[in-house]
Short mmCIF file of C-alpha atoms and ligand atoms in Angstrom, two decimals:
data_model
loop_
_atom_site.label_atom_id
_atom_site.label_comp_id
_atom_site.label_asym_id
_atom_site.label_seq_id
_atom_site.Cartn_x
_atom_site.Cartn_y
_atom_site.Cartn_z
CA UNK A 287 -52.18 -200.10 31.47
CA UNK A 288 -54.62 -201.58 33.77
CA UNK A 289 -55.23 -201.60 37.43
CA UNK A 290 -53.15 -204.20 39.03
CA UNK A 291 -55.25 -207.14 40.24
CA UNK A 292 -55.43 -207.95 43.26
CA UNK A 293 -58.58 -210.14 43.76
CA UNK A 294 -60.27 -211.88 41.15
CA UNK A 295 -64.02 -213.47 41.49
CA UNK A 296 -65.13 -216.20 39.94
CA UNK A 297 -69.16 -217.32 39.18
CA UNK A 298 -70.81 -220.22 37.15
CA UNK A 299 -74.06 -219.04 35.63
CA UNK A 300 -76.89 -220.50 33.44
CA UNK A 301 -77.78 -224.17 32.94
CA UNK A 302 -75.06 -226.04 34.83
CA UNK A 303 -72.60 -228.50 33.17
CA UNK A 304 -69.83 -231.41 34.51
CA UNK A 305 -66.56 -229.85 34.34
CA UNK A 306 -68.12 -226.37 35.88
CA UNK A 307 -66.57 -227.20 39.56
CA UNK A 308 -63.34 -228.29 37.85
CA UNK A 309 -63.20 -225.09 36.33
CA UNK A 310 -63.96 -223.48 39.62
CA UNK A 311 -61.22 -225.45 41.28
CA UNK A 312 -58.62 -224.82 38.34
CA UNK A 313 -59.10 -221.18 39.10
CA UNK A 314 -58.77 -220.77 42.46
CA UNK A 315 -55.51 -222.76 42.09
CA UNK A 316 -54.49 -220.65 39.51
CA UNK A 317 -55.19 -217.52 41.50
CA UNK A 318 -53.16 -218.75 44.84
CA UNK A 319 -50.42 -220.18 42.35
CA UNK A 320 -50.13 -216.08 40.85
CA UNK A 321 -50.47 -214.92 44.53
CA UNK A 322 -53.92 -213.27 43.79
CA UNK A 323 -56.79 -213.40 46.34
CA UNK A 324 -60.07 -215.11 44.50
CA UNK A 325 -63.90 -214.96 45.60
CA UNK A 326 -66.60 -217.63 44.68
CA UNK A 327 -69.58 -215.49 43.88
CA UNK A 328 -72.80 -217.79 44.68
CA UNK A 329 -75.84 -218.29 42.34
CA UNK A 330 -74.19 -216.58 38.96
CA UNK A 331 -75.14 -212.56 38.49
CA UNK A 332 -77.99 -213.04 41.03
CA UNK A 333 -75.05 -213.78 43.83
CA UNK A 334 -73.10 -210.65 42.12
CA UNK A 335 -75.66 -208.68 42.76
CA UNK A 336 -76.92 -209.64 46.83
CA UNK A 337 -72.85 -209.73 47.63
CA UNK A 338 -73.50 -213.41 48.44
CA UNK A 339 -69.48 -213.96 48.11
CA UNK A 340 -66.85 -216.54 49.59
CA UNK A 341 -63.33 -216.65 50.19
CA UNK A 342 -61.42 -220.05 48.16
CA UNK A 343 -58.42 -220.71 48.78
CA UNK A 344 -56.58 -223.92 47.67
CA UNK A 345 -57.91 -226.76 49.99
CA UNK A 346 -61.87 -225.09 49.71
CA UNK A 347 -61.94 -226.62 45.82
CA UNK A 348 -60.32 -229.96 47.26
CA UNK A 349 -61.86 -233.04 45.96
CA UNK A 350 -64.42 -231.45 43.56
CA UNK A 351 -62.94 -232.18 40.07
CA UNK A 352 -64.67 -235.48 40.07
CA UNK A 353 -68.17 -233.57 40.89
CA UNK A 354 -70.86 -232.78 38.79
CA UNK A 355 -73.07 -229.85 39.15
CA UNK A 356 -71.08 -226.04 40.20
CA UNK A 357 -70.09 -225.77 43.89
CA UNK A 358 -70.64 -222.23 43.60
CA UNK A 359 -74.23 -223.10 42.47
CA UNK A 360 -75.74 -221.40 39.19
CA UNK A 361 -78.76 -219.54 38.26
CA UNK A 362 -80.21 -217.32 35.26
CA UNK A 363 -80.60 -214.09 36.59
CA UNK A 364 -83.90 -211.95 35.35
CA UNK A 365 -82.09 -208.31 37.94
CA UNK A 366 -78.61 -208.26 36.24
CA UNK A 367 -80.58 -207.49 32.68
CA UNK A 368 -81.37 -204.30 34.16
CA UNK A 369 -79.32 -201.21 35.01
CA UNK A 370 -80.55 -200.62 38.45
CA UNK A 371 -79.15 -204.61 38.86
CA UNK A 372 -75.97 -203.61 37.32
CA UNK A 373 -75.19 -200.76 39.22
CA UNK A 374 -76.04 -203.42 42.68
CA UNK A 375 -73.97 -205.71 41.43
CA UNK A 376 -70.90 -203.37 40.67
CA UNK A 377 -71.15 -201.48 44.27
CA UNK A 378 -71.11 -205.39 45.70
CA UNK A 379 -68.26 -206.05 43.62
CA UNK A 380 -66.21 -202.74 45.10
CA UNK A 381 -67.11 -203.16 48.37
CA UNK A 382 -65.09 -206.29 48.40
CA UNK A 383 -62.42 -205.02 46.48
CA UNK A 384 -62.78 -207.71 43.68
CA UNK A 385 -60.60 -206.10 40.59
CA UNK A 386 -61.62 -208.94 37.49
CA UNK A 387 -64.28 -211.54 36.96
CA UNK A 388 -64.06 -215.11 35.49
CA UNK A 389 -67.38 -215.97 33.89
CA UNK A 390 -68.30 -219.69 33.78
CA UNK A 391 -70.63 -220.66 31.15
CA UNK A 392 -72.63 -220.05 28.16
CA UNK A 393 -73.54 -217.37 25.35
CA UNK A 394 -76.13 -215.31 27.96
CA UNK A 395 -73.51 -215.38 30.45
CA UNK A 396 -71.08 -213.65 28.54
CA UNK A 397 -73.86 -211.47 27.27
CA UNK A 398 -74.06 -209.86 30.52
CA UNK A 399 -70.17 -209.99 30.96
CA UNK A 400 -69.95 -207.52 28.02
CA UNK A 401 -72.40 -205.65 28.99
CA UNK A 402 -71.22 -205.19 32.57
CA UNK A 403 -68.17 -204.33 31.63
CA UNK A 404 -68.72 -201.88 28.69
CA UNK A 405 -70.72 -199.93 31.87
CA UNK A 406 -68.16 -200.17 34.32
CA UNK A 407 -64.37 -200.70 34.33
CA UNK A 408 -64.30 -204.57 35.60
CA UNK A 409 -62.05 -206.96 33.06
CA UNK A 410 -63.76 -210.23 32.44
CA UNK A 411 -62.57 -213.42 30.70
CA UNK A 412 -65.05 -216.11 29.85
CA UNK A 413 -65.06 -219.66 30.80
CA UNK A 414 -67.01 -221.75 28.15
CA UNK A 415 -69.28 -224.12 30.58
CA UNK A 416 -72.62 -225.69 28.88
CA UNK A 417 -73.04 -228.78 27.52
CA UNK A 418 -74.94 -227.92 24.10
CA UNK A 419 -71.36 -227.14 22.80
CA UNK A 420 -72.91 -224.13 20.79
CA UNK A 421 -70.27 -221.05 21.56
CA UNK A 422 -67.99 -219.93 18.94
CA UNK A 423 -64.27 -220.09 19.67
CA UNK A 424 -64.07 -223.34 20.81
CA UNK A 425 -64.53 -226.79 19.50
CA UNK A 426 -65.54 -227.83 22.68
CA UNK A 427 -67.18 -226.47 25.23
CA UNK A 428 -67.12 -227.52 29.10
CA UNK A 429 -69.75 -230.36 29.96
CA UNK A 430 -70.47 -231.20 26.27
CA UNK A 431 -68.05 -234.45 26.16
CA UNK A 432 -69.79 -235.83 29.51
CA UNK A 433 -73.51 -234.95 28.43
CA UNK A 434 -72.26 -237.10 25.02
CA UNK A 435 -70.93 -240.18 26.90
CA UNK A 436 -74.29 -239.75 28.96
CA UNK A 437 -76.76 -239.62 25.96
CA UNK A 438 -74.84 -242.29 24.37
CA UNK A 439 -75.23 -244.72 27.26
CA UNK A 440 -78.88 -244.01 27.40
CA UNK A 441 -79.90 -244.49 24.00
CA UNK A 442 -77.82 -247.93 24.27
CA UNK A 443 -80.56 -249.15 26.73
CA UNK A 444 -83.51 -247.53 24.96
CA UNK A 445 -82.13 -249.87 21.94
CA UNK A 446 -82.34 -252.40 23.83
CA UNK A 447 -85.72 -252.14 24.47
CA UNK A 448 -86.81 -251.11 21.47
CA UNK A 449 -85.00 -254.07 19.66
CA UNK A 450 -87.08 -256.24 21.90
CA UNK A 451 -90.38 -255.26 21.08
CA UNK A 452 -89.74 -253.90 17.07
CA UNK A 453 -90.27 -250.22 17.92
CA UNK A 454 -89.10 -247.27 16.77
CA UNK A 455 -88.07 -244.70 19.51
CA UNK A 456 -87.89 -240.79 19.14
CA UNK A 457 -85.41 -239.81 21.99
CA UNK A 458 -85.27 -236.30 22.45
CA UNK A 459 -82.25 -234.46 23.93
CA UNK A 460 -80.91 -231.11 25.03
CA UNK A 461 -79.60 -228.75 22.78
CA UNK A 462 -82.18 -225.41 22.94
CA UNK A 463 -80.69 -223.92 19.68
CA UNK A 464 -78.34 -226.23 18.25
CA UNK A 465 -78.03 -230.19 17.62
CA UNK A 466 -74.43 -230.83 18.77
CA UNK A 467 -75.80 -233.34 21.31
CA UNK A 468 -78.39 -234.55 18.99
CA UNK A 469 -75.65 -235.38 15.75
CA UNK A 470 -72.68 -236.41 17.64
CA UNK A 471 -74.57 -238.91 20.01
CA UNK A 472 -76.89 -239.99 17.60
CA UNK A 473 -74.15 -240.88 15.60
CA UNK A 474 -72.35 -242.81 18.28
CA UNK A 475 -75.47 -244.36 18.90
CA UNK A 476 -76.06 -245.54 15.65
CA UNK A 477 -79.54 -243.80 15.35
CA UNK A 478 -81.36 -244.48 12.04
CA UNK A 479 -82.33 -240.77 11.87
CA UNK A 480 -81.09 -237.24 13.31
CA UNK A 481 -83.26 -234.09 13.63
CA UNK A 482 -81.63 -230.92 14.17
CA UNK A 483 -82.27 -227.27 14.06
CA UNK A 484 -79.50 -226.35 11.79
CA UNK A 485 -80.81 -229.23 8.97
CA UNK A 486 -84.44 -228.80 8.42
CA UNK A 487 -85.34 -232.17 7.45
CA UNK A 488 -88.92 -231.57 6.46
CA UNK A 489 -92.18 -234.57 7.47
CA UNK A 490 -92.30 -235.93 4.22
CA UNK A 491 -88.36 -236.87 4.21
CA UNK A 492 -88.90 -238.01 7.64
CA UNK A 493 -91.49 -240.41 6.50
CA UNK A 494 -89.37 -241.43 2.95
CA UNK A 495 -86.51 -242.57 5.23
CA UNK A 496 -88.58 -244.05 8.13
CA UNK A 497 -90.00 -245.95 5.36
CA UNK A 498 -86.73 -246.73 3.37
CA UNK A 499 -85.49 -248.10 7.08
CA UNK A 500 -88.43 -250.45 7.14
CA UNK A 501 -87.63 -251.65 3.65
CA UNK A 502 -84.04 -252.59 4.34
CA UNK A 503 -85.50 -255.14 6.98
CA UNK A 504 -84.41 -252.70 10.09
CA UNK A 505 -87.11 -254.05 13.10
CA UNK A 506 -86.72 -251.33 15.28
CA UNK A 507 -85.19 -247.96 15.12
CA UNK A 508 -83.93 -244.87 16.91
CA UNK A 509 -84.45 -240.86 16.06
CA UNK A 510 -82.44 -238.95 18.22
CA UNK A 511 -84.46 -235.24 18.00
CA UNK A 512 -82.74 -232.21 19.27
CA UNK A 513 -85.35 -230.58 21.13
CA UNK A 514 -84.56 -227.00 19.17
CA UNK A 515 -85.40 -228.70 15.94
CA UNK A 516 -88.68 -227.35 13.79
CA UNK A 517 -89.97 -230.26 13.21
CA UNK A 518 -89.28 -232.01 16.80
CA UNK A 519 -90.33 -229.24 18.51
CA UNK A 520 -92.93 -231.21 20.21
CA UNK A 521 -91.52 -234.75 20.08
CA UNK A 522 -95.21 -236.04 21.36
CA UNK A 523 -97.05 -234.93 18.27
CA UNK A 524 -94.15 -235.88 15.56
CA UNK A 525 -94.28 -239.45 17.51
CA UNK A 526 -98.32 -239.15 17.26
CA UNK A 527 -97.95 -237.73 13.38
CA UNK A 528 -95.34 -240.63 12.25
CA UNK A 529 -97.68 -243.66 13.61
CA UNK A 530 -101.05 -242.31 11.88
CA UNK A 531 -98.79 -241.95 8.82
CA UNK A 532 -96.93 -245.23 9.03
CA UNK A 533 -98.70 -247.87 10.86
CA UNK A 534 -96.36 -250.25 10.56
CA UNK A 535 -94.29 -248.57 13.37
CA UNK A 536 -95.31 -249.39 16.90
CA UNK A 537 -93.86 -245.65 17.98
CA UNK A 538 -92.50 -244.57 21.56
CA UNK A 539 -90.79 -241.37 23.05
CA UNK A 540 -88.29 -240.67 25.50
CA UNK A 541 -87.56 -237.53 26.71
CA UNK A 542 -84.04 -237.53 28.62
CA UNK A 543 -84.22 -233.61 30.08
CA UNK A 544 -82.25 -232.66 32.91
CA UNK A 545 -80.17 -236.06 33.64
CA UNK A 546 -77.84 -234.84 30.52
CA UNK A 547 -76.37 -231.89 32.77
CA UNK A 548 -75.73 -234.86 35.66
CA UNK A 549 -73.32 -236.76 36.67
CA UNK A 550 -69.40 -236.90 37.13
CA UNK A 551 -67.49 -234.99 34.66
CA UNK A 552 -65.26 -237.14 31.67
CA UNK A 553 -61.88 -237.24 32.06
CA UNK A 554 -61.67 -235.09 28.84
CA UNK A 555 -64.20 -232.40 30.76
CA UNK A 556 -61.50 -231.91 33.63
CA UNK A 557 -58.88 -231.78 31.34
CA UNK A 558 -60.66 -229.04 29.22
CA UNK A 559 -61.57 -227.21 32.47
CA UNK A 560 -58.03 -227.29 34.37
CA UNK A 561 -56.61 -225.80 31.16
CA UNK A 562 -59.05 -223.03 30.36
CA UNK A 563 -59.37 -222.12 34.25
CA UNK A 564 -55.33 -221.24 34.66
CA UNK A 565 -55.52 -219.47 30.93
CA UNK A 566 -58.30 -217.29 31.93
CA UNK A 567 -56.66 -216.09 35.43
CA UNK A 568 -53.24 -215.34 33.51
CA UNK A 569 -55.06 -213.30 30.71
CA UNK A 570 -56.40 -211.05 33.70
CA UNK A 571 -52.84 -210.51 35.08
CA UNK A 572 -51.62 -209.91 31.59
CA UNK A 573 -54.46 -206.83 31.64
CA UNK A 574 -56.36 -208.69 29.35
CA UNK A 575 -60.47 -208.22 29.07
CA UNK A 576 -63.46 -209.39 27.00
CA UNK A 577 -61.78 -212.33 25.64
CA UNK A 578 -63.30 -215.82 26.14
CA UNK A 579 -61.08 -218.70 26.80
CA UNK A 580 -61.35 -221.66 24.42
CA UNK A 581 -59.91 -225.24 22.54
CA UNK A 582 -59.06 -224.80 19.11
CA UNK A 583 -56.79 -227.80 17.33
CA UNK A 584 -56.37 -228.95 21.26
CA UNK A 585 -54.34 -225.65 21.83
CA UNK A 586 -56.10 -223.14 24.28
CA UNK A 587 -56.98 -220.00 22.00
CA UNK A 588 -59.03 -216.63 22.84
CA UNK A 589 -61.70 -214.87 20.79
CA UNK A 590 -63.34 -211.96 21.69
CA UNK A 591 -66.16 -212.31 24.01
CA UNK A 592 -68.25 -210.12 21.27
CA UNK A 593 -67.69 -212.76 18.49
CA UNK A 594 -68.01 -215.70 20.88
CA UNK A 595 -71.31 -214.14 21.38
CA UNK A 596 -72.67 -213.30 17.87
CA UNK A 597 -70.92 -215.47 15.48
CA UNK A 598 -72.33 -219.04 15.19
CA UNK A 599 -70.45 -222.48 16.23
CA UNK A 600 -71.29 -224.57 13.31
CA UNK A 601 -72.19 -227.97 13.09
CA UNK A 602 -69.80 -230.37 11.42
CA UNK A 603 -71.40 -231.49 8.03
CA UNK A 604 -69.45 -234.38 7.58
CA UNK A 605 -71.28 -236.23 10.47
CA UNK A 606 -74.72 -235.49 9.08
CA UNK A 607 -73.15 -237.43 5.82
CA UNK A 608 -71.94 -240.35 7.56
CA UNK A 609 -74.78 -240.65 9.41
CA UNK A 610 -77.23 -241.23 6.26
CA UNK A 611 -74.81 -243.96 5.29
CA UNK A 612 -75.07 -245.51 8.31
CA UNK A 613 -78.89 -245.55 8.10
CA UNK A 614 -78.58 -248.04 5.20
O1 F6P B 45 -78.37 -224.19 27.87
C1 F6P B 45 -78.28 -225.52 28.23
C2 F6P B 45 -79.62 -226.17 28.29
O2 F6P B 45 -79.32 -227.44 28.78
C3 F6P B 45 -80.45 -226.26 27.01
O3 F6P B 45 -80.08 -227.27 26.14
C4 F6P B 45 -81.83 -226.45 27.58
O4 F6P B 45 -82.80 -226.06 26.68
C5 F6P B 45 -81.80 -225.56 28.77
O5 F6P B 45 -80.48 -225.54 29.21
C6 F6P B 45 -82.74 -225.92 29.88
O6 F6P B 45 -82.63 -224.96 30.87
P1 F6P B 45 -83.36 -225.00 32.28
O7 F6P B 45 -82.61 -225.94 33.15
O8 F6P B 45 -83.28 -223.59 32.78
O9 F6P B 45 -84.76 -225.49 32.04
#
């Protein structure tokens, strides 16, 4: 049996995501709920590691399920991937008597949560937060919902314009190694075409369809582009490749970046977020470790922060399908 615990601190870490400060909030709730002292832990590992902690108690998380962005504030830490980083972080962590940790975010940040706690004896339950949706173990992952209802929105106006003037728009969005974002909202979006790392789709089938599109009297068109996808790796030279091959297109690119991870979180985000946040707290007092919190057939499910790590979330098929039916 474990170490009772006592205190338990909490961190968001890597690219933020809507939802994170729900999480957060869901947590500390949780915590003074059990009767267990919780820490925010600033900045991710980086704050683990300078001791830059604070006291939460119920009314510090008041008001911030609506808020986008992580209260606790988030960063990628380049010190924790090192032992001597490590070994600050751990005498930080005993000096304020914090017994567990509850890691917010994505596959990197419960990279080092292994890690950490394969070296020293600290339990640690992860908190799926990051809105390219690409961690095993759960079908959705914390901000990913939100950053869909975002991209959605926007490519409705860049239709709009496009429609206007007959053009065909490459829109690229987030999604580093995977095309969650790209597929789903594309799909809700109506694009004509989808590009996505996990479906190489190859120039020369880009052009066939662009061209098949044209034929079926379509005057403007969208591709949404993933930006991890081979092909749409640089979204500027496929845009400059498909006009010199098809003329006929009047072609322009929008890059949407960083407003994705904005904004307030959907109502589906908080939901996600309350219910994973009090799960991963009562795994810790139940002496669990390594096990990452998830949604699996809307029941919240745990898989082993190792899997959650190596084993792939996979795209769903299906929508790549439909989409090419829709294209017609
Ligand atoms: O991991 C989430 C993500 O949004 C990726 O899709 C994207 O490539 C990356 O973060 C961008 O990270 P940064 O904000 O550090 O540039």
């Amino acid at each position: 049996m474990g170490k009772k615990i006592k205190k338990i601190g909490v961190m968001t870490s890597g690219g933020d995501a809507p939802g994170m400060n729900a999480a957060i909030r869901s947590v500390v709730r949780a915590c003074s709920y059990y009767r267990v002292e919780c820490v925010g832990i600033y900045r991710g590992y980086q704050g683990l590691i300078e001791g830059d902690f604070i006291n939460l108690g119920p009314r510090s998380v008041s008001n911030i399920i609506s808020r986008g962005g992580t209260m606790l504030k988030s960063a990628r830490s380049k010190e924790f991937r090192t032992k001597d980083g490590r070994e600050k972080a751990y005498k930080e962590l005993k000096n304020a008597e914090i017994d567990a940790l509850i890691l917010i975010g994505g596959d990197g940040t419960f990279t080092g949560g292994m890690v950490f706690s394969s070296e020293y004896d600290i339990p640690c339950i992860g908190v799926p937060g990051t809105i390219d949706n690409d961690i095993f173990g759960t079908s959705f992952t914390i901000g990913y919902d939100t950053a869909l209802n975002t991209v959605v929105e926007v490519i409705d106006k860049i239709r709009d314009t496009a429609s206007s003037h007959n053009r065909l728009f490459f829109v690229e969005v987030m999604g580093r190694d995977a095309g969650f974002i790209a597929l789903n909202a594309g799909v809700g979006a109506g694009a004509e075409e989808i590009l996505i790392p996990e479906e190489d789709m190859g120039l020369d089938r880009l052009l066939e369809c662009l061209k098949r599109t044209k034929r079926s009297g379509k005057s403007s068109s969208i591709v949404a582009v993933a930006e991890g996808d081979r092909i749409g790796k640089n979204v500027f030279e496929l845009a400059n490749y498909v006009e010199e091959n098809l003329p006929e297109y009047e072609v322009r690119v929008s890059v949407l970046g960083h407003m994705q991870r904005g904004g307030s979180p959907s109502c589906f985000d908080r939901v996600l977020a309350t219910r994973l946040g009090v799960r991963a707290v009562e795994l810790l007092l139940d002496g669990k470790s390594n096990l990452m919190v998830g949604l699996i057939n809307n029941k919240v499910e745990t898989t082993e922060l190792e899997h959650a790590v190596k084993e792939h979330h996979v795209i769903n098929r299906e929508l790549l399908r439909v989409s090419d039916i829709m294209s017609m």
